[in-house]
Steps between C-alpha positions, in 0.01 A plus 500: 500500500280216397374168626212414728411427861162388616405410855188297577391498863426166662213645701344659193568237240284669239657839556837528332664834441809589304760673715760553238737365247869550558745482221574138572186378672223280365154459652505460877220376724439557867376179649491346841643192334874475566590404144349817363669710767834349405446594138386843608804568710755408238327702233444808714706535815817340372496721197474771760266788535795669662495543873300718732484737791155624615545755777130582500430143606650572843156626595342161437540403136366623174134511427386464858445126457699186564544172322589172662505405864766748598648693210755733657623704205480813710706332772770399254514851357500664842780269608704577189454876532587500869811292444612719211451824689702365791798474265465784252291798396232441239423787264210498252628409155407738214289227341271487803339835435405398147352162583366515855156631396384315192130482416384144432248374249369247755324628812543164677879504481741700714843588364796645692840595357777637722873550450795613712874548486774505765878554516582143386166427336431625149137392513252340738177469311171327555177412334205358690172401339181365658193382316219505756405148617724347237879537513786708636846564360809603694791592272818639660860579397811678619785599266835629623702782354755384237780566748382183674460151354221401740244241390155631412248432775180369345174380654197397296182370662165421339222405740148367462264395779659158523865517400797724441764456233831653599842584363747656743861546398820700491534504121874490422649787306753254353431142390592283800573197281777699333612744769579272794656785694172693482306197619735452796493871583125529533348154536736268685422647843123488447472155339378366840178694431429254220517206739283685753225579251508185287259320731284801581490625141562207263596548136190606310527275196637489148660812356722554198862606485378814325311587819817434702707741294520758777434285809748431778575172684293623797180579308174414676246388240199345666124467529330492836168541677417863574549505876655750739776257600603414146527863395685591820780261406584728208596782735800305624644482150550878471882502515570746220537793741780326685686454173440867424648601835815303426537615140816697424491769236689417182731772364632323190322656203520186288339291777227758552429497126472118504262513796287755319491294182401184690215684670394642164504148354273382783259792450496446124407133545226578751352785296482286186372190679263675741179294510300756695476752219155391374353528850650847534369589155153389604514696827663827391505504121770418245700823515520514879576128519797541266626793706460302822701207367784708356516789746390343828515121525823482300616857537856520370443298185508827303778668699754243625600377154429504129508129409179338379343172608646323196845645571491316832299196389562440127359147527152657501542665159261404221599499134339841452701650787210513746491334843357149529224543758444130563526403866746231614648460155843422639621262770407196706244462777555420868262316731721552807745761628788502250766601753664283765546586868814700418332707230661312212279475192413134435219568255677336208472167679146563627342654189211325325 
């Protein structure tokens, strides 16, 4: 994993610190200026750290501090855990024991990794990171068992004192531009959420079609002021559990195998493109960072299938057979939401 990410705080203009270089990420700067935040979000969040679940934050958040005027990460996590436990039984995932107590190389940063499983849920896993008086990361995901074709619940939030950059989505297991039946099955009934949140959480700015590869028509991609009210709005978007309740177990072996391969394809993309690896490497060392990416954040990439990244995405192959690490090498860019009110992709007409 190569590439670079560098954040430069607006309140400490002279103090820039590298937080990592994902496989497809160039230098990235934290700034209060909106233009720099837009660049930051596309390069980092939309590539996806993965998605997180920080149970320890239910006691008030990591690190004992808070950023912004009302950063409620612990409230979001508490809400999610409560809602999940009302519907199913969470059991610690085997990966939790290995990664829950990792010694950091930075005394000013707090790191929490937790993972769970449940009857319909293959993996609920989280990573939360707080750099004291600087930034916080909330990275959350839920993956169903292959017997279910549920979308992958994903929430990424990066917060500074002034603003939060957010991606919240039900990542589709199957491409909704190709599989119309899948889009209707999972997104038609919740498309009204898009209309509800469009004004409260406007589209965050230009992103590339490469970033949209695994996004759904209902994705929330936005930047807002770090206030209690703005973060509270995100709680209302947690609809994945209702879909889980309604999910019917698949018995057809061929369908189960397809579901498993599609989830493996998703994990393979995210593991290769993960932009948070350099930050993890800095915090916990190279060996542990590699383990965390492959065995925790994207657990299943080594067990759900045997195909490689280039098997799934041959367009990234270089002449020597290696993977082209360049970010946003393929596709158009979109200034506005590239789906219409019915969830139909209109990006070809809107692309720049």
